[in-house]
JSON list of C-alpha atoms in Angstrom, two decimals:
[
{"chain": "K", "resi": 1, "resn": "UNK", "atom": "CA", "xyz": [0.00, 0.00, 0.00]},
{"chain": "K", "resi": 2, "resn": "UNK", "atom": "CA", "xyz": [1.71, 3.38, -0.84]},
{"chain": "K", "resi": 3, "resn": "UNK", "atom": "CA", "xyz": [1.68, 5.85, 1.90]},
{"chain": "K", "resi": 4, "resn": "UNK", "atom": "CA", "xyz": [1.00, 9.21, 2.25]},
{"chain": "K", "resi": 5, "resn": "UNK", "atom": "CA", "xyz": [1.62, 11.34, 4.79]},
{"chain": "K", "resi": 6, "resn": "UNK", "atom": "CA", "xyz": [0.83, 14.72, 5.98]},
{"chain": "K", "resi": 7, "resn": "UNK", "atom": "CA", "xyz": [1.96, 16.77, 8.50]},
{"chain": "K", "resi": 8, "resn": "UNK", "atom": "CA", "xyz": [1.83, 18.04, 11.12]},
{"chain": "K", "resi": 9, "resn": "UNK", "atom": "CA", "xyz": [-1.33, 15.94, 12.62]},
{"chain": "K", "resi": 10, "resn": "UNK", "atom": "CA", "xyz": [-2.84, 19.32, 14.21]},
{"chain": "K", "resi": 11, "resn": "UNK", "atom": "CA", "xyz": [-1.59, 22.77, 14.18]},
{"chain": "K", "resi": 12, "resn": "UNK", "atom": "CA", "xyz": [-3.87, 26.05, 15.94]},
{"chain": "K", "resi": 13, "resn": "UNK", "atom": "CA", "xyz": [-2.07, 29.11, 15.50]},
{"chain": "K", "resi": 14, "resn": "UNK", "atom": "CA", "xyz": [-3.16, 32.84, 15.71]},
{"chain": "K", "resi": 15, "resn": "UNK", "atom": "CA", "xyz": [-4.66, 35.26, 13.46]},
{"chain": "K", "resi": 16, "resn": "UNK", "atom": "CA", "xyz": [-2.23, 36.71, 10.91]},
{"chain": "K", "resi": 17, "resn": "UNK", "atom": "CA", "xyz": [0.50, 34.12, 11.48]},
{"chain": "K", "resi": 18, "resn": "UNK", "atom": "CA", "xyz": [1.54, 32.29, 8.43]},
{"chain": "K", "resi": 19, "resn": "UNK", "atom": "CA", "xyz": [1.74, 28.29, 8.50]},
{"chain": "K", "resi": 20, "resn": "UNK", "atom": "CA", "xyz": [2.98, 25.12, 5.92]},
{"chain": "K", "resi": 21, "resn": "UNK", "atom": "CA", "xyz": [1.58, 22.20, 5.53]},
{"chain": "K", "resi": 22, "resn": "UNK", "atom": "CA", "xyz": [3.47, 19.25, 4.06]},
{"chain": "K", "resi": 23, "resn": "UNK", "atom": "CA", "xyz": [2.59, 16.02, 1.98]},
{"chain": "K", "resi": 24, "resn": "UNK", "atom": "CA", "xyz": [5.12, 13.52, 1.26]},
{"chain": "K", "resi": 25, "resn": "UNK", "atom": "CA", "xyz": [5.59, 10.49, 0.23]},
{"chain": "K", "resi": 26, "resn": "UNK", "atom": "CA", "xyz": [8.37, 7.26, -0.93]},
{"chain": "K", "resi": 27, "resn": "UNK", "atom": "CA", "xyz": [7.10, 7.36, -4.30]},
{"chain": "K", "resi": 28, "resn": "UNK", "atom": "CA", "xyz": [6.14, 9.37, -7.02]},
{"chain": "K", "resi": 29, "resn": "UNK", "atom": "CA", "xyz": [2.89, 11.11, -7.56]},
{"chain": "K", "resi": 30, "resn": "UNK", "atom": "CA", "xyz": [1.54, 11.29, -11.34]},
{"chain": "K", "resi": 31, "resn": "UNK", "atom": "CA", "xyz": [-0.63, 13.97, -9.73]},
{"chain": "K", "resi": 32, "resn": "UNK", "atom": "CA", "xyz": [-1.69, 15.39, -6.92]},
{"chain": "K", "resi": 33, "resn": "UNK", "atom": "CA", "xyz": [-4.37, 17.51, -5.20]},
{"chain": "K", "resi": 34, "resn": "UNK", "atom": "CA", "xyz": [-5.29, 19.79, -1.96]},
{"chain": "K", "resi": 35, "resn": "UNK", "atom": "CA", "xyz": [-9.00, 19.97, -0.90]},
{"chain": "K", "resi": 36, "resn": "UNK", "atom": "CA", "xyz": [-10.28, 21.45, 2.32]},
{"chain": "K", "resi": 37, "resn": "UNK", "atom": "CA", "xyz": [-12.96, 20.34, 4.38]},
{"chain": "K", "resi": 38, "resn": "UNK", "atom": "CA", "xyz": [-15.28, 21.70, 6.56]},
{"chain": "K", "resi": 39, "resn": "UNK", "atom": "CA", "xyz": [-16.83, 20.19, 9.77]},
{"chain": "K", "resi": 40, "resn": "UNK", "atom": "CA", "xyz": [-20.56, 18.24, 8.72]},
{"chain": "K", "resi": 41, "resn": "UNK", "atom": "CA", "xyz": [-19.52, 18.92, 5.09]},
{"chain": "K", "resi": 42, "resn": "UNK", "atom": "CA", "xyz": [-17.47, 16.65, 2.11]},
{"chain": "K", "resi": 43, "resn": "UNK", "atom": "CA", "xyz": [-14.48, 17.90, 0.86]},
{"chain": "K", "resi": 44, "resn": "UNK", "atom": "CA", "xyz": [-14.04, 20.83, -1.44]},
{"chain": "K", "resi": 45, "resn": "UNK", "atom": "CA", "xyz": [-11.15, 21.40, -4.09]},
{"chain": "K", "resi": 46, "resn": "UNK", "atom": "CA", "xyz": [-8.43, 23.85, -3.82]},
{"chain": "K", "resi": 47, "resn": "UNK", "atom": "CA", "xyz": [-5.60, 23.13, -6.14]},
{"chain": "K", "resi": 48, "resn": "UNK", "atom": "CA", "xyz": [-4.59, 20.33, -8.32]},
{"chain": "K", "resi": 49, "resn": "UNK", "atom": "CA", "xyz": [-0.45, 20.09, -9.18]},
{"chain": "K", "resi": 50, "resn": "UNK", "atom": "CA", "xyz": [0.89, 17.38, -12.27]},
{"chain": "K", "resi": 51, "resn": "UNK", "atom": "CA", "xyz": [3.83, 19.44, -12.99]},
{"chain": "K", "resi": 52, "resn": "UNK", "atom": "CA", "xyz": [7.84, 18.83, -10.69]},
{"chain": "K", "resi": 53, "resn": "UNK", "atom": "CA", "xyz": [8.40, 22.07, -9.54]},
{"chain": "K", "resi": 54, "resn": "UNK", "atom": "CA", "xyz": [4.83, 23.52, -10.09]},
{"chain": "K", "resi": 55, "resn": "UNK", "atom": "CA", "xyz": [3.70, 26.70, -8.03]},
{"chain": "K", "resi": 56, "resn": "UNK", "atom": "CA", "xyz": [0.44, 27.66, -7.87]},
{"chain": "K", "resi": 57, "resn": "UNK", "atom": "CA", "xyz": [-1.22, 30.42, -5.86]},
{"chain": "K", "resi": 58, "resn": "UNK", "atom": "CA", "xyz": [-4.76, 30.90, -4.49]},
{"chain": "K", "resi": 59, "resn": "UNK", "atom": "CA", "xyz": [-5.17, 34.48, -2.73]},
{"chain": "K", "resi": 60, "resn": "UNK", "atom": "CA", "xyz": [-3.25, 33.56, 0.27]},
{"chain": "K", "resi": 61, "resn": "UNK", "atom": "CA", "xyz": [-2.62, 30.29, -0.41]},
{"chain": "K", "resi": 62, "resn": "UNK", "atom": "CA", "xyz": [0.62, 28.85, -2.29]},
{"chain": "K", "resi": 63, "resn": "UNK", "atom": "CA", "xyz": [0.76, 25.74, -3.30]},
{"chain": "K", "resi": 64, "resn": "UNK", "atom": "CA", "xyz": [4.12, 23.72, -4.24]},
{"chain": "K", "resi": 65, "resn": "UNK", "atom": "CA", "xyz": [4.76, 20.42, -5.87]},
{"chain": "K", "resi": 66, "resn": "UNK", "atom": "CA", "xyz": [8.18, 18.63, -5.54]},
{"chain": "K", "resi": 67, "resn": "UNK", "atom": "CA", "xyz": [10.65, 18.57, -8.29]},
{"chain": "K", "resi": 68, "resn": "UNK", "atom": "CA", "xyz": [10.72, 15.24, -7.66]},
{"chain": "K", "resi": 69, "resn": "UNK", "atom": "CA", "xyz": [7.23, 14.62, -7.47]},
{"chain": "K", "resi": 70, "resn": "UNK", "atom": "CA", "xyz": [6.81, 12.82, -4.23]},
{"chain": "K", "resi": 71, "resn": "UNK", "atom": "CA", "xyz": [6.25, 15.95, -1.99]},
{"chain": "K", "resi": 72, "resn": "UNK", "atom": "CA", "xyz": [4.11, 18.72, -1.92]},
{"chain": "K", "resi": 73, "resn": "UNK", "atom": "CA", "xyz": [3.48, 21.90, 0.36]},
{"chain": "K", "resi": 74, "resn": "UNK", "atom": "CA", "xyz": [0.52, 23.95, 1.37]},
{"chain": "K", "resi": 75, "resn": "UNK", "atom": "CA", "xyz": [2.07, 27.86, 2.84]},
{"chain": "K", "resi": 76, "resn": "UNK", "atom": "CA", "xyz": [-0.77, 30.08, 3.85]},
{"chain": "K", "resi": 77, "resn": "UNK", "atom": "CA", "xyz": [-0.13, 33.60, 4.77]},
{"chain": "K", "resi": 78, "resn": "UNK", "atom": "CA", "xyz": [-1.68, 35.51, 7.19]},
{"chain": "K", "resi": 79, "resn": "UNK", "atom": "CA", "xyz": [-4.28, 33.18, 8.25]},
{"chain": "K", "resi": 80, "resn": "UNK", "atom": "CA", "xyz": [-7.76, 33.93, 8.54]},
{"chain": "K", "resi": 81, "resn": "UNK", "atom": "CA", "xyz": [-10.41, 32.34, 11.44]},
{"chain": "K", "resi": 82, "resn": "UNK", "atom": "CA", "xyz": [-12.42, 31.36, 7.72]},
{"chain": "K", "resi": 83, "resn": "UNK", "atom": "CA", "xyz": [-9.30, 29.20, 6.95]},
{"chain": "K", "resi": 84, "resn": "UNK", "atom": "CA", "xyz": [-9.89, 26.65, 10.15]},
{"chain": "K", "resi": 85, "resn": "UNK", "atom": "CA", "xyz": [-10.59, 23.48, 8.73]},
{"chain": "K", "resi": 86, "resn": "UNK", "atom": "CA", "xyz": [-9.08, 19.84, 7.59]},
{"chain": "K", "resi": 87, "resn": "UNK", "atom": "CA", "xyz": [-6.50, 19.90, 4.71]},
{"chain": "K", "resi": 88, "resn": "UNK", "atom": "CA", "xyz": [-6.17, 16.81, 2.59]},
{"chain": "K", "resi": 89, "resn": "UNK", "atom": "CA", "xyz": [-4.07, 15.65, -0.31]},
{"chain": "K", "resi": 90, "resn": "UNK", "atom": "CA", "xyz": [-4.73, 13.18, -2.53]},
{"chain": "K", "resi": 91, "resn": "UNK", "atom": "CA", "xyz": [-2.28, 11.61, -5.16]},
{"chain": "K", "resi": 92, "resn": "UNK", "atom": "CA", "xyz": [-2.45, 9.24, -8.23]},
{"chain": "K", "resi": 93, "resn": "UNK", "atom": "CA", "xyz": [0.27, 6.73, -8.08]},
{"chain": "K", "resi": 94, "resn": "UNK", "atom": "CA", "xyz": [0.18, 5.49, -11.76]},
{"chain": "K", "resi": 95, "resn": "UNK", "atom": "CA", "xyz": [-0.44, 6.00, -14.93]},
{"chain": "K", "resi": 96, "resn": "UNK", "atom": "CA", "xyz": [-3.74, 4.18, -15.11]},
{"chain": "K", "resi": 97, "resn": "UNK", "atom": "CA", "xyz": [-4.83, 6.41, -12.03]},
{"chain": "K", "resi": 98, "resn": "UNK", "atom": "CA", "xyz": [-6.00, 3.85, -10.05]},
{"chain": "K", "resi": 99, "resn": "UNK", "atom": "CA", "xyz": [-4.28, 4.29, -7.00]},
{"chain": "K", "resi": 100, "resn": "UNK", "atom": "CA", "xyz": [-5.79, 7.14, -5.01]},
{"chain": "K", "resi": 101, "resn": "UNK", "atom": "CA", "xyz": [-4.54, 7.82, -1.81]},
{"chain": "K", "resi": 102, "resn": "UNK", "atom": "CA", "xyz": [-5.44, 10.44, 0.75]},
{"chain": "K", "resi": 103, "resn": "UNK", "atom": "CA", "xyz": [-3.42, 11.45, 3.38]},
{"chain": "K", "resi": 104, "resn": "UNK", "atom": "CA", "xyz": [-4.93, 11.76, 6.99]},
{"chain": "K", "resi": 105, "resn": "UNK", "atom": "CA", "xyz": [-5.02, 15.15, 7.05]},
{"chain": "K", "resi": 106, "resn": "UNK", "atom": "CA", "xyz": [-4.03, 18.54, 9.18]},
{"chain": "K", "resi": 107, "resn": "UNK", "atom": "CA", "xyz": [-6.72, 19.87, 11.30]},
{"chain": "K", "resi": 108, "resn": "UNK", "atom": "CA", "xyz": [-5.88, 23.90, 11.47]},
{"chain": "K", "resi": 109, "resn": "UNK", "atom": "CA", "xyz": [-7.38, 25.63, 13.97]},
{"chain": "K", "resi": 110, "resn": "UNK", "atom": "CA", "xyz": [-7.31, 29.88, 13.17]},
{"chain": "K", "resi": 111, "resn": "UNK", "atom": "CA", "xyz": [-8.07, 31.81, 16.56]},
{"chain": "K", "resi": 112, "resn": "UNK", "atom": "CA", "xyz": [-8.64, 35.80, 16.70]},
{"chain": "P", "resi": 1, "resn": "UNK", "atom": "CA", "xyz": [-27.66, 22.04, -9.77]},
{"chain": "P", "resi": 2, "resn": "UNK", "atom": "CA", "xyz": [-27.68, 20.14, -6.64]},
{"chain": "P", "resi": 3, "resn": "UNK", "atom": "CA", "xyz": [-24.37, 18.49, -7.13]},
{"chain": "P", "resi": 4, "resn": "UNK", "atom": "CA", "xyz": [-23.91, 15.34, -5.19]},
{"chain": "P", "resi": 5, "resn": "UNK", "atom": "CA", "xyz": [-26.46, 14.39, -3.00]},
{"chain": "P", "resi": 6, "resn": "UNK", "atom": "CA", "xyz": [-26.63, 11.00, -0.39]},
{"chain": "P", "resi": 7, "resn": "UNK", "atom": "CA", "xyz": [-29.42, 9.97, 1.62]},
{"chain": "P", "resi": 8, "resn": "UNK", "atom": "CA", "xyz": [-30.02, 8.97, 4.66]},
{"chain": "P", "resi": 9, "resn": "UNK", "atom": "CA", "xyz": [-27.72, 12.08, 6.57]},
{"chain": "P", "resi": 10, "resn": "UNK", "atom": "CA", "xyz": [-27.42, 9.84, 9.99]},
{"chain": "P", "resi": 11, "resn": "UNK", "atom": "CA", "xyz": [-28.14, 6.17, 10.23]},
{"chain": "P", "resi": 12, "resn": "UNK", "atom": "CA", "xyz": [-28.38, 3.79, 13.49]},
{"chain": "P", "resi": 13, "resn": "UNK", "atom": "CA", "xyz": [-27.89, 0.26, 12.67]},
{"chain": "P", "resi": 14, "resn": "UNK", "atom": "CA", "xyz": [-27.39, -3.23, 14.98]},
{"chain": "P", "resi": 15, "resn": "UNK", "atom": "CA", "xyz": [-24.91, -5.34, 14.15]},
{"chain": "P", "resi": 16, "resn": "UNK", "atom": "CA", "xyz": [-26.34, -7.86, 11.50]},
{"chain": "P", "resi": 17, "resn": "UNK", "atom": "CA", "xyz": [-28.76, -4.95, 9.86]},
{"chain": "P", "resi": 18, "resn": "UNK", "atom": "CA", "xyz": [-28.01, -4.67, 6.59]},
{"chain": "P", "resi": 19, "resn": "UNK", "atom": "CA", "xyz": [-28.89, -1.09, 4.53]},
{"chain": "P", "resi": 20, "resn": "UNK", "atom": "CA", "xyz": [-28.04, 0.85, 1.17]},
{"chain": "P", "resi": 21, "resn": "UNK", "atom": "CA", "xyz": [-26.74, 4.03, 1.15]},
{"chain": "P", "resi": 22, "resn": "UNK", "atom": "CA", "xyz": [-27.81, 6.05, -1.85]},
{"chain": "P", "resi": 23, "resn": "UNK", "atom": "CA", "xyz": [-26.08, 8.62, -4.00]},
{"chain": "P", "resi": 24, "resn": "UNK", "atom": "CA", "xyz": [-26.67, 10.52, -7.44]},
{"chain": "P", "resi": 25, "resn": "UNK", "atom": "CA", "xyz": [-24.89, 13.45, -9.25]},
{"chain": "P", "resi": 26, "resn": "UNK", "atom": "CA", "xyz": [-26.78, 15.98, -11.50]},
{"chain": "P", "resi": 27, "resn": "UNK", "atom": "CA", "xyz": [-23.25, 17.07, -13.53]},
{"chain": "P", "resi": 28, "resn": "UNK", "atom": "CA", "xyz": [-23.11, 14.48, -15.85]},
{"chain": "P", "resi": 29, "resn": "UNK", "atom": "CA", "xyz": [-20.22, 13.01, -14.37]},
{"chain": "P", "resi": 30, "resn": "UNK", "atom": "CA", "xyz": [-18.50, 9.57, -15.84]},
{"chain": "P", "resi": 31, "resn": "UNK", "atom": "CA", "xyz": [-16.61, 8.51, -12.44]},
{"chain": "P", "resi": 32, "resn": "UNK", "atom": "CA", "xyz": [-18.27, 7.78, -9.27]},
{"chain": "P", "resi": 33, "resn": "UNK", "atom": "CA", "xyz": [-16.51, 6.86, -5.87]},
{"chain": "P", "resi": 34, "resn": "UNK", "atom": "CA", "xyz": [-17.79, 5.75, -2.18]},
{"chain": "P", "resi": 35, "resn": "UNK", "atom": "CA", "xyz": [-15.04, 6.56, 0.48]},
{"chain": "P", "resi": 36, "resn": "UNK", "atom": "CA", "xyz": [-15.24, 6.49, 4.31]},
{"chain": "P", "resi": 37, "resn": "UNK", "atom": "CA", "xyz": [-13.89, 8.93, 6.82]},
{"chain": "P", "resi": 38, "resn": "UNK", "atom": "CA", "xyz": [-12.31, 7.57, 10.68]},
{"chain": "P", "resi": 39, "resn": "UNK", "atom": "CA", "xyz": [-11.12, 9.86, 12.51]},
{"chain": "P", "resi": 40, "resn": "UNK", "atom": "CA", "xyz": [-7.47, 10.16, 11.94]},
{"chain": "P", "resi": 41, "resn": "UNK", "atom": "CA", "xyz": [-7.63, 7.91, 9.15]},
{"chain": "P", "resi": 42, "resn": "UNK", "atom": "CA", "xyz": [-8.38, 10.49, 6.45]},
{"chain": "P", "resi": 43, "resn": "UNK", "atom": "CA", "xyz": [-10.20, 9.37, 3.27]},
{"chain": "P", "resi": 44, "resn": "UNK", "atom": "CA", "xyz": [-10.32, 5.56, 2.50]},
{"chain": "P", "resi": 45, "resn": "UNK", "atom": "CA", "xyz": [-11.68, 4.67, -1.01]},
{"chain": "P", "resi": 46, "resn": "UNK", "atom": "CA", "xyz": [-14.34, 1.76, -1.10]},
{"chain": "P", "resi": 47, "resn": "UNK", "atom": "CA", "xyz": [-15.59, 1.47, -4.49]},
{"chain": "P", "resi": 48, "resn": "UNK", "atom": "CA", "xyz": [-15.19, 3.20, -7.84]},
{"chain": "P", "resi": 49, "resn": "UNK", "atom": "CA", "xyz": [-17.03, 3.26, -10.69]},
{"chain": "P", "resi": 50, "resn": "UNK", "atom": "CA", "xyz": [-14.61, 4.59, -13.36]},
{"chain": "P", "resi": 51, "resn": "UNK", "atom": "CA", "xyz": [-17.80, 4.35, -16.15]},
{"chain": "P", "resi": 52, "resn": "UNK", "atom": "CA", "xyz": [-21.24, 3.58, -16.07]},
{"chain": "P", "resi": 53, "resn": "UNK", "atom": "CA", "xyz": [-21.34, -0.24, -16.09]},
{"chain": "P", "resi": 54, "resn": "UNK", "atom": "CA", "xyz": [-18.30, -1.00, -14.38]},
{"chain": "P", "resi": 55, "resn": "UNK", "atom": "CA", "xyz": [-16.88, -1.27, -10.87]},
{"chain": "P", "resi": 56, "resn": "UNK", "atom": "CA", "xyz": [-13.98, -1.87, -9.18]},
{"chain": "P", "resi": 57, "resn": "UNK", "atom": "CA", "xyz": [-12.73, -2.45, -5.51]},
{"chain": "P", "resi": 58, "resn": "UNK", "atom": "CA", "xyz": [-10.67, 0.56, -3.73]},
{"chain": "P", "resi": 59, "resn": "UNK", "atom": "CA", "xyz": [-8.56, 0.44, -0.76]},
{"chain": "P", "resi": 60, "resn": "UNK", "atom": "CA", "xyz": [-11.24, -1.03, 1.87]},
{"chain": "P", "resi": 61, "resn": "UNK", "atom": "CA", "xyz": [-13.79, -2.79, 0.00]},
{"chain": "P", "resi": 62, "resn": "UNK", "atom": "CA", "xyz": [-14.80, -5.95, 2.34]},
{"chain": "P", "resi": 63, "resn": "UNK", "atom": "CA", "xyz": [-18.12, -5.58, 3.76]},
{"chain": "P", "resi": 64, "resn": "UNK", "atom": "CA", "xyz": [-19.43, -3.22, 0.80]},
{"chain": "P", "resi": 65, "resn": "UNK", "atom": "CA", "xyz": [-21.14, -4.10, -2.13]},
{"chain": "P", "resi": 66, "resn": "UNK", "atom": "CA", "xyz": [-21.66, -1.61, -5.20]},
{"chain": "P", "resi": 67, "resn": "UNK", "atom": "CA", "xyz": [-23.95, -0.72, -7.90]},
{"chain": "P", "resi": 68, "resn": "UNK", "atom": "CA", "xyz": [-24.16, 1.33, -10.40]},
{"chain": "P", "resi": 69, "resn": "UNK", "atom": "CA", "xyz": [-27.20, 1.61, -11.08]},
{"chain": "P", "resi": 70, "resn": "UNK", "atom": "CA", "xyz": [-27.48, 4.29, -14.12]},
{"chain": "P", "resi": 71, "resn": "UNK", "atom": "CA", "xyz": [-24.86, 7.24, -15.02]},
{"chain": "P", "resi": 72, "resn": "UNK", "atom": "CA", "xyz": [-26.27, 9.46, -12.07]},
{"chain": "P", "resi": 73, "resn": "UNK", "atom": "CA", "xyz": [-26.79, 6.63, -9.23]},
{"chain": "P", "resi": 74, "resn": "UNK", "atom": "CA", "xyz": [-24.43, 4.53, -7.39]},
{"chain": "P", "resi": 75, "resn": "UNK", "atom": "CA", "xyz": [-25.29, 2.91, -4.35]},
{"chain": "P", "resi": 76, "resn": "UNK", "atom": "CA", "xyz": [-23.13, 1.13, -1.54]},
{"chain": "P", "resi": 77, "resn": "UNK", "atom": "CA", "xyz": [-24.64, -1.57, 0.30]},
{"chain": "P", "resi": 78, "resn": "UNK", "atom": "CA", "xyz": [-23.72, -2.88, 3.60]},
{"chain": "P", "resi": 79, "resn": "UNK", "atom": "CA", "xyz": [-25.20, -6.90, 3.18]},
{"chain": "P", "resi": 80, "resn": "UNK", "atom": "CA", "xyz": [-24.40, -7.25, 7.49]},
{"chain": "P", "resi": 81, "resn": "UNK", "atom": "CA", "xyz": [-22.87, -4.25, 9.35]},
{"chain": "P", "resi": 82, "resn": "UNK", "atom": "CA", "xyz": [-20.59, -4.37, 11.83]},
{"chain": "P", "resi": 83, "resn": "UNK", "atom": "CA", "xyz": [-19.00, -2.42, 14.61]},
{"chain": "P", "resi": 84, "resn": "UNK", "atom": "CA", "xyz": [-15.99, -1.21, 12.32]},
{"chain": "P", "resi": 85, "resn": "UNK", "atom": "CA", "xyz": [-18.22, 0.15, 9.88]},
{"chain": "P", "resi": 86, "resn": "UNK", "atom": "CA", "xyz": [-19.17, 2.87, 12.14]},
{"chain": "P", "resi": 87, "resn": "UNK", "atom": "CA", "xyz": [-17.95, 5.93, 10.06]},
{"chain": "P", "resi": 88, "resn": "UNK", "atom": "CA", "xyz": [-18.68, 8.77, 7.92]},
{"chain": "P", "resi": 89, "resn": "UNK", "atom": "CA", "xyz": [-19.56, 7.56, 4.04]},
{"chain": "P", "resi": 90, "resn": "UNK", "atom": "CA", "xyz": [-18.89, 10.10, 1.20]},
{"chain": "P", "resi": 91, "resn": "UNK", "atom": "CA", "xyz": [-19.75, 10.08, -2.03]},
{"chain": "P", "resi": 92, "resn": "UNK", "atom": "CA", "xyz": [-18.18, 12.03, -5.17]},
{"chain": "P", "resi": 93, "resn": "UNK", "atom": "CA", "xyz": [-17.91, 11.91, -8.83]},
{"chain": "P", "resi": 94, "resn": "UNK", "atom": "CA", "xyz": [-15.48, 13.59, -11.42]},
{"chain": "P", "resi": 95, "resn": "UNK", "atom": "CA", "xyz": [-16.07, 14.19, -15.25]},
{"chain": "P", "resi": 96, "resn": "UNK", "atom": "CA", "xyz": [-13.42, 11.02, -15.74]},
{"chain": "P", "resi": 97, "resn": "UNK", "atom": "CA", "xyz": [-11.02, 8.36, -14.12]},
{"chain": "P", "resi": 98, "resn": "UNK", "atom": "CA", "xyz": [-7.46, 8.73, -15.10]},
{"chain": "P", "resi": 99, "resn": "UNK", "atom": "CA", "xyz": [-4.17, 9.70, -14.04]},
{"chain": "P", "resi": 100, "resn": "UNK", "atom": "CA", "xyz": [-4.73, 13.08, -14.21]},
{"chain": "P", "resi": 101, "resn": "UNK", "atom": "CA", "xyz": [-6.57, 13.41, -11.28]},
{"chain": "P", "resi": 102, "resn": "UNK", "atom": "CA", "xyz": [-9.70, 15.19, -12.31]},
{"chain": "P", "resi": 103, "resn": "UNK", "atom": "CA", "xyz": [-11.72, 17.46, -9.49]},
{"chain": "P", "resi": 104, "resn": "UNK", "atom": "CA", "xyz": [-13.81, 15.27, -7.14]},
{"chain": "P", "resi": 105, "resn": "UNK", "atom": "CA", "xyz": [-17.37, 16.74, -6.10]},
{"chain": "P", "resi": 106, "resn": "UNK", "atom": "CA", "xyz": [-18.29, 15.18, -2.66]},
{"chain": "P", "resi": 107, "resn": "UNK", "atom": "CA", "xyz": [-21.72, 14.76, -1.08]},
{"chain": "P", "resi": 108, "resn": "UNK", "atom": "CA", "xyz": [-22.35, 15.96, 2.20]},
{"chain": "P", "resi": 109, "resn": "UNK", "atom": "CA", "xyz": [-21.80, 12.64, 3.87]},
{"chain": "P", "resi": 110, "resn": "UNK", "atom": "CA", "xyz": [-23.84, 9.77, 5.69]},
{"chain": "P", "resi": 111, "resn": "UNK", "atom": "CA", "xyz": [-22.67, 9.49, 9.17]},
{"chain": "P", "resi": 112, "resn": "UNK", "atom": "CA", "xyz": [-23.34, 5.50, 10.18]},
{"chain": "P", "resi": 113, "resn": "UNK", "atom": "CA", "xyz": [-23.47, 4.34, 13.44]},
{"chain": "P", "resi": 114, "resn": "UNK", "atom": "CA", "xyz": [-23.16, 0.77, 13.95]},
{"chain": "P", "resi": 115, "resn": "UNK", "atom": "CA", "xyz": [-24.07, -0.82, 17.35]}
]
């Protein structure tokens, strides 16, 4: 089973504070992609990286993909109370893109 | 467009009970997925349905059964639940299955407890 992992676990942090959030893994992704979840709700889509070395940014969110492909990297800057929630990432493992894996996820917790 | 929708929201079962939890998409979509969510554990895929008319198993898939019943609906059925199958069920669909992961739309969730 290929593994995924995230981390850290849990992180609360103040308003305005900036934080990274890493996914990594022993093997390489094909593709990868960031949702966010809310509590009582499904998960909801932020970013989606296919490219080593990719950068993409979303308002105050950057997102980074591994030149290697087998790590990625949420920063956000100057979080926001709105941004509490769970971050996920999800890869493809292979070509035929059956091998979707989450990782377990990083709870943030945003306090004013 | 309603998106993804799943019904029942909350479930009780005993142990033994069997049930089906239902899901349909309005968007068209080719893929279809059942995952379920333990704390801790993240997002474990069931079932997929990559097209309508097939199925295949995911990372957890004993204790399930699938079916896809048309290109909206696919169902996951729970023949004798169990203890460990206390969990939150979500269900999602994409336009297509391939390796370039393609956005998943999730449902709201069924949260099933099992006693």
């Amino acid at each position: 089973t290929q593994l995924l992992e995230q981390s850290p676990q849990f992180l609360s942090i103040q308003e305005g504070e900036n934080l990274t959030v890493y996914c990594n893994s022993s093997s390489v992704f094909s593709s990868l992609q960031w949702y966010r979840q809310e509590p009582g709700e499904g998960p909801v889509l932020l970013v989606t990286v296919v490219t080593g070395g990719e950068v993409k940014k979303l308002k105050r969110l950057t997102f980074q993909f591994g030149d290697a492909r087998k790590d990625s990297s949420l920063h956000i800057t100057a979080a926001q109370p709105g941004d509490t929630g769970l971050y996920l990432c999800a890869g493809v493992f292979n070509q035929a893109g059956t091998a979707l894996i989450f990782g377990k996820g990083t709870t943030l917790s945003v306090s004013s | 467009n309603a998106g993804v929708t799943q019904t029942p929201k909350f479930q009780v079962l005993k142990t033994g009970q069997s049930m089906t939890l239902q899901c349909a998409q309005d968007m068209n979509h080719n893929s279809m997925y059942w995952y379920r969510q333990d704390p801790g554990m993240g997002l474990r895929l069931i079932y997929y349905s990559a097209s309508e008319g097939t199925t295949d198993k995911g990372e957890v898939p004993n204790g399930y059964n699938v079916s896809r019943l048309n290109k909206r609906e696919f169902s996951l059925r729970l023949e004798s639940a169990a203890p460990s199958q206390t969990s939150v069920y979500f269900c999602a669909s994409s336009e297509v299955w391939g390796w370039r992961l393609r956005e998943q739309f999730f449902g709201p969730g069924t949260r099933l407890t099992v006693l």
